[in-house]
Every structure is written in structure tokens, then in C-alpha cells.
Amino acid sequence: MLTKEQLDDHWEKIYLNHISIDCVVFGFHEGQLKVLMLKSNNEEAWYLPGGFVLKEEPIEEAANRILKERTGIDEVFLRQFHVFGDPDRSKFHNEIYKDNSFFNQRFISIGYYALVDFVDVTPMPDAFSELCTWRDLDDLPAFQLDHEHIFRTALDTLRLQLNYQPIGYSLMPQQFTMPELQKLYETILDKKLDRRNFQRRILGFGILNKLEETRKGGAHKAPYLYSFNLENYRAALKEGLQGGW
Amino acid sequence: MLTKEQLDDHWEKIYLNHISIDCVVFGFHEGQLKVLMLKSNNEEAWYLPGGFVLKEEPIEEAANRILKERTGIDEVFLRQFHVFGDPDRSKFHNEIYKDNSFFNQRFISIGYYALVDFVDVTPMPDAFSELCTWRDLDDLPAFQLDHEHIFRTALDTLRLQLNYQPIGYSLMPQQFTMPELQKLYETILDKKLDRRNFQRRILGFGILNKLEETRKGGAHKAPYLYSFNLENYRAALKEGLQGGW
């Protein structure tokens, strides 16, 4: 068993001071939106997956490493969205951290968000947690520290980006129906959209290919299948859905 | 004169380790776009305005303080756009810094960009520079460190945001003509735009009020004057120019 001083020394030696990374990992599957959260050992304290930056590690690699440690997956859509830098944001309350000087310094946290199909993920707790799990957005526990603010900022960013960036490539199957794609938007926005307006607007962006096949089976008229037009999709990621000037 | 140890101690005592702020300050006026740069004492070395975060200072306040120190202005449109975190990005080459351990640590830099009317600004050098001045975008000197990358990322961000966010409120006079507004877009994008397409598209966003008055004087037909519709402008800042779903 390491002494407190040895433990402090361990963190100090490996990681940069003052800098942390927090990840808001949104999980979507068939009309459900969840967020990945950890529960502390022996207490009802929930927080977002996060970690620190190794002395010689690029920050993007740190974010990917942290995400992989918690989810088992890499090459995920993972993006910086905001830096959280209030001086009093990082007062740890967890008993484990309380007497550790590394954890008791001020941390400026770089927020990343990711969007994954939660069926692909096997959540894994870290050393301070007994549980790493998907929580429904309409059944969230109380968050530790400023993690609710970080989560809300990520959700606001994701919703705003729906207005000018394409979404869904990593979340939808290769072929999908218009109602399935609409469901993704409705789930993220947490509201119903008008079917005809949605179809008109999304088709107007030119990011979909209408396929020859229809979805077989079911009592109703077979719905058309679509796939993403990747060339246009990537251009829209770069220039915005309405194109450039 | 302070010894090297005293100088190091001074920086270490006041500022957080490992964290810096770099500001890309774009200056626009009558069809000219410039960027604020500093020239080191006694060498032909140019860099962006920047600084560090005080031990108990929120990062937004730090960015505003740094900008005010260099420009004399505050309450400016100033926005985080990216964090630069490569481990080898912060190798200082300036003689002043070379033997100072504070400057020789790894810095992760939070990039902010600002957009101002350069006529409003009196640039002021910092302790390490003999010159703080506006440089034309088509006549830029070589940048120190990764500052060219920071500048390019800010410019790309600004150009992308033109596709989905309104711009110009802090840069245009209260009343302006359509060609004057088009000139702002053309200057930032560094390309000519079609007059009729520009007018149709910008009017379609609903962020302009067409005024009763026209611009008097000049040999041609007096052009119509416009002002920003602030309510719609602010909504578009929040939801994007094409509105929400």
C-alpha cells in the first residue's frame, strides 16, 4: 500500500498540473439518448468520465485514451467543445481525493464530447468508481463538481450543431428510412418534428442518397431507404449544411 | 535588477503552470482586414498577443485582461475557439525566455479570437516587445512558435461561422448600405461575392431592417440604408442563421 506522499508523487510525476479533460459521451440507439457516467466507490456520487494529460502527451491523444479506457472503443467522433476555467470549479468532495495534493489543485478542464451507438460500448469503471454506466437523459442523478454544467454545455452545443452540421453517420445503419433519421433528431432535440418539414429540409441539404430498395416487411407501404452521400456529408461538415458564400 | 531565480519565482508565484492564452485579434475597417501582432525586443520575431492565467483568475477574465492590456478596449466580442495542446508547441526561442524555467515548461494554450474595428484600438506592446501593431492579412511576417497555426485556425473558424452565424454588429456603423455589408464578408472570405446572390441570401436570414432613408450624396442613385434587427440577430447567434429544427 502506497503512502499518501507516494501516491501524490505518483500523480505529480506522470501528469501535467492544473489541466484535466472531461468527456461527455452521448450514446444513441433506436430513439434513446443516454450519457456515460461513473459512480464513486462507496458513495452515491456521479461524475463524467475524465482524466489528466501525461507530461508529453498531445491533448487529443489524452482525450482518446480516456475515452478508450472507459468505453473500449477508439476512432470515435470526439471533439473539443469548451474549456471550463472557473477557479472554484474543481473542489473535490470525494473522500479518496480529499487529502491528495494533486487533486486539491485548481484544474482547468478541456471538455470533449463524443457521440456513439451505445450498443457498441462496454462501459468500464476507473480506479475511483464502482460503476460506469449509461444514464437516460430524463433520469439523471445529481452530478459532482461542475459536471452538470459541462454536460449541459455539451448538449447545447450538440443541439446547436444540428442546425448547421450533418449528424448521424456513426449512429445510423448503412441504410435507413426517413422516420429513423427523424427519430435521431427528435431524440437529441427532445421534441417532435413535423414529418414533411423534416423531409423537405433534410433532403434540401443534399447529404442523402435515395436508394432503389425499400424496407421490406410490415403492414404498411414499404418506406424508402436512404444512405448518406459521404462526399456531400463531409463537405457539409466543413462548410455548414447551407454551403459557403 | 532581479536575478534569474527571482524572475522565475515571480512568474511561478503569480501564474498557473502549463496554461497560456493566445488571442487572435482581427481588426476590420472599410474593406481592410488586419491581425494584431507583437514584435520582440531587438529581433525580427513576431507573435500573437497572449499571456497567462493568474492563480485565482477565471480564464475568461484572463483573456479579457490580456486583450485590454494590448488594445485598451474591453467588452469586446471575444470567444474561445480551440485549445492547442501539442507537447512541442511551446519551445520558446526568444533570448529573454531561454533561461527562464517558467517559460521553458510545456504550455497548453487556449485560443481566443476577437473582432474589432481597428480604428478604435491603440495597440500597446508588452514587456517583451518593442512593437504592437496591425498587420495586413496579405502581408504577414513569419510567426514565432505555432502562432501561424493558431492564426489560421482562428481565420478558418471565423470563415466557417460566416456560413451559419450573423456577423458585423460591432464592426458596421449603425446604418450601412448593402455594398458595405457585402464588403465585410468579401474581406473576411478574401473573395468577391455576387451582388444579387449576397443580397437575396442575407435578406433571407431576417437579420436586417431596411430603413426609409437612403445614403445621400454621390453621382449614383442613392443606395438604401439598413440596420441590424437586433432581436433576430441575437436569435440567429443562438440558433444559427437558418433557425432551429
PDB file of C-alpha atoms in Angstrom, chain A residues 16-19 53-60 80-87 106 108 110 160 162-165 185 189 191 193 197-198 201-202 205 237-245, chain B residues 16-19 53-60 80-87 106 108 110 160 162-165 185 189 191 193 197-198 201-202 205 237-245:
ATOM      1  CA  LEU A  16       0.615  17.892 -16.035  1.00  0.00           C
ATOM      2  CA  ASN A  17      -0.584  20.088 -13.215  1.00  0.00           C
ATOM      3  CA  HIS A  18      -3.754  22.161 -13.470  1.00  0.00           C
ATOM      4  CA  ILE A  19      -5.121  20.510 -16.601  1.00  0.00           C
ATOM      5  CA  VAL A  53      -2.781  14.736 -19.601  1.00  0.00           C
ATOM      6  CA  LEU A  54       0.533  12.856 -19.489  1.00  0.00           C
ATOM      7  CA  LYS A  55       3.608  15.092 -19.391  1.00  0.00           C
ATOM      8  CA  GLU A  56       4.428  14.523 -23.057  1.00  0.00           C
ATOM      9  CA  GLU A  57       1.019  13.590 -24.441  1.00  0.00           C
ATOM     10  CA  PRO A  58      -0.888  15.651 -27.040  1.00  0.00           C
ATOM     11  CA  ILE A  59      -4.260  16.629 -25.584  1.00  0.00           C
ATOM     12  CA  GLU A  60      -6.234  14.943 -28.384  1.00  0.00           C
ATOM     13  CA  GLN A  80     -13.349  19.766 -28.115  1.00  0.00           C
ATOM     14  CA  PHE A  81     -16.325  21.959 -27.295  1.00  0.00           C
ATOM     15  CA  HIS A  82     -15.370  24.256 -24.401  1.00  0.00           C
ATOM     16  CA  VAL A  83     -12.791  24.919 -21.707  1.00  0.00           C
ATOM     17  CA  PHE A  84     -14.068  25.199 -18.152  1.00  0.00           C
ATOM     18  CA  GLY A  85     -11.836  27.516 -16.166  1.00  0.00           C
ATOM     19  CA  ASP A  86     -13.573  28.938 -13.114  1.00  0.00           C
ATOM     20  CA  PRO A  87     -11.145  28.948 -10.183  1.00  0.00           C
ATOM     21  CA  ARG A 106      -7.024  24.092  -9.401  1.00  0.00           C
ATOM     22  CA  ILE A 108      -8.820  23.896 -15.914  1.00  0.00           C
ATOM     23  CA  ILE A 110     -10.951  20.796 -21.529  1.00  0.00           C
ATOM     24  CA  LEU A 160     -26.922  23.951 -31.982  1.00  0.00           C
ATOM     25  CA  LEU A 162     -27.807  20.088 -35.590  1.00  0.00           C
ATOM     26  CA  ASN A 163     -28.808  23.434 -37.153  1.00  0.00           C
ATOM     27  CA  TYR A 164     -25.779  23.728 -39.374  1.00  0.00           C
ATOM     28  CA  GLN A 165     -23.866  20.419 -39.411  1.00  0.00           C
ATOM     29  CA  TYR A 185     -33.031  14.416 -34.491  1.00  0.00           C
ATOM     30  CA  LEU A 189     -33.679  17.782 -29.549  1.00  0.00           C
ATOM     31  CA  LYS A 191     -39.127  17.287 -29.267  1.00  0.00           C
ATOM     32  CA  LEU A 193     -40.723  17.398 -35.581  1.00  0.00           C
ATOM     33  CA  ASN A 197     -40.908  19.750 -42.963  1.00  0.00           C
ATOM     34  CA  PHE A 198     -38.170  17.447 -41.737  1.00  0.00           C
ATOM     35  CA  ARG A 201     -35.342  20.334 -45.143  1.00  0.00           C
ATOM     36  CA  ILE A 202     -33.029  17.342 -44.788  1.00  0.00           C
ATOM     37  CA  PHE A 205     -29.116  19.703 -47.818  1.00  0.00           C
ATOM     38  CA  LEU A 237     -19.166  19.135 -42.035  1.00  0.00           C
ATOM     39  CA  LYS A 238     -16.566  21.545 -43.338  1.00  0.00           C
ATOM     40  CA  GLU A 239     -18.722  24.350 -44.752  1.00  0.00           C
ATOM     41  CA  GLY A 240     -22.015  24.026 -42.915  1.00  0.00           C
ATOM     42  CA  LEU A 241     -25.237  22.486 -44.256  1.00  0.00           C
ATOM     43  CA  GLN A 242     -26.208  25.548 -46.270  1.00  0.00           C
ATOM     44  CA  GLY A 243     -22.847  25.667 -48.010  1.00  0.00           C
ATOM     45  CA  GLY A 244     -20.408  28.533 -48.140  1.00  0.00           C
ATOM     46  CA  TRP A 245     -20.781  32.048 -49.512  1.00  0.00           C
TER      47      TRP A 245
ATOM     48  CA  LEU B  16      -0.745  28.839 -13.160  1.00  0.00           C
ATOM     49  CA  ASN B  17       1.776  26.456 -14.660  1.00  0.00           C
ATOM     50  CA  HIS B  18       1.287  24.898 -18.082  1.00  0.00           C
ATOM     51  CA  ILE B  19      -1.568  27.139 -19.214  1.00  0.00           C
ATOM     52  CA  VAL B  53      -3.787  32.869 -16.086  1.00  0.00           C
ATOM     53  CA  LEU B  54      -3.471  34.249 -12.552  1.00  0.00           C
ATOM     54  CA  LYS B  55      -3.722  31.625  -9.799  1.00  0.00           C
ATOM     55  CA  GLU B  56      -7.297  32.569  -8.899  1.00  0.00           C
ATOM     56  CA  GLU B  57      -8.486  34.148 -12.143  1.00  0.00           C
ATOM     57  CA  PRO B  58     -11.308  32.754 -14.306  1.00  0.00           C
ATOM     58  CA  ILE B  59      -9.936  32.062 -17.794  1.00  0.00           C
ATOM     59  CA  GLU B  60     -12.456  34.374 -19.490  1.00  0.00           C
ATOM     60  CA  GLN B  80     -12.746  30.578 -27.209  1.00  0.00           C
ATOM     61  CA  PHE B  81     -12.193  28.728 -30.456  1.00  0.00           C
ATOM     62  CA  HIS B  82      -9.647  25.946 -29.846  1.00  0.00           C
ATOM     63  CA  VAL B  83      -7.118  24.560 -27.394  1.00  0.00           C
ATOM     64  CA  PHE B  84      -3.608  23.959 -28.721  1.00  0.00           C
ATOM     65  CA  GLY B  85      -2.010  21.111 -26.841  1.00  0.00           C
ATOM     66  CA  ASP B  86       0.866  19.531 -28.754  1.00  0.00           C
ATOM     67  CA  PRO B  87       3.722  18.786 -26.362  1.00  0.00           C
ATOM     68  CA  ARG B 106       5.090  22.880 -21.614  1.00  0.00           C
ATOM     69  CA  ILE B 108      -1.296  24.225 -23.347  1.00  0.00           C
ATOM     70  CA  ILE B 110      -6.405  28.324 -25.002  1.00  0.00           C
ATOM     71  CA  LEU B 160     -16.924  28.859 -41.226  1.00  0.00           C
ATOM     72  CA  LEU B 162     -19.960  33.273 -41.568  1.00  0.00           C
ATOM     73  CA  ASN B 163     -21.935  30.359 -43.020  1.00  0.00           C
ATOM     74  CA  TYR B 164     -24.239  29.949 -40.039  1.00  0.00           C
ATOM     75  CA  GLN B 165     -23.853  32.948 -37.714  1.00  0.00           C
ATOM     76  CA  TYR B 185     -17.986  39.390 -45.988  1.00  0.00           C
ATOM     77  CA  LEU B 189     -13.544  35.486 -47.068  1.00  0.00           C
ATOM     78  CA  LYS B 191     -13.105  36.650 -52.414  1.00  0.00           C
ATOM     79  CA  LEU B 193     -19.316  37.634 -53.999  1.00  0.00           C
ATOM     80  CA  ASN B 197     -26.938  36.366 -54.508  1.00  0.00           C
ATOM     81  CA  PHE B 198     -25.470  38.095 -51.478  1.00  0.00           C
ATOM     82  CA  ARG B 201     -29.285  35.347 -49.085  1.00  0.00           C
ATOM     83  CA  ILE B 202     -28.572  37.932 -46.382  1.00  0.00           C
ATOM     84  CA  PHE B 205     -31.975  35.484 -42.838  1.00  0.00           C
ATOM     85  CA  LEU B 237     -26.354  33.915 -32.904  1.00  0.00           C
ATOM     86  CA  LYS B 238     -28.025  31.372 -30.651  1.00  0.00           C
ATOM     87  CA  GLU B 239     -29.766  29.110 -33.177  1.00  0.00           C
ATOM     88  CA  GLY B 240     -27.850  29.627 -36.389  1.00  0.00           C
ATOM     89  CA  LEU B 241     -28.906  31.750 -39.372  1.00  0.00           C
ATOM     90  CA  GLN B 242     -31.302  29.148 -40.751  1.00  0.00           C
ATOM     91  CA  GLY B 243     -33.098  28.808 -37.423  1.00  0.00           C
ATOM     92  CA  GLY B 244     -33.673  25.683 -35.383  1.00  0.00           C
ATOM     93  CA  TRP B 245     -35.484  22.488 -36.263  1.00  0.00           C
TER      94      TRP B 245
END
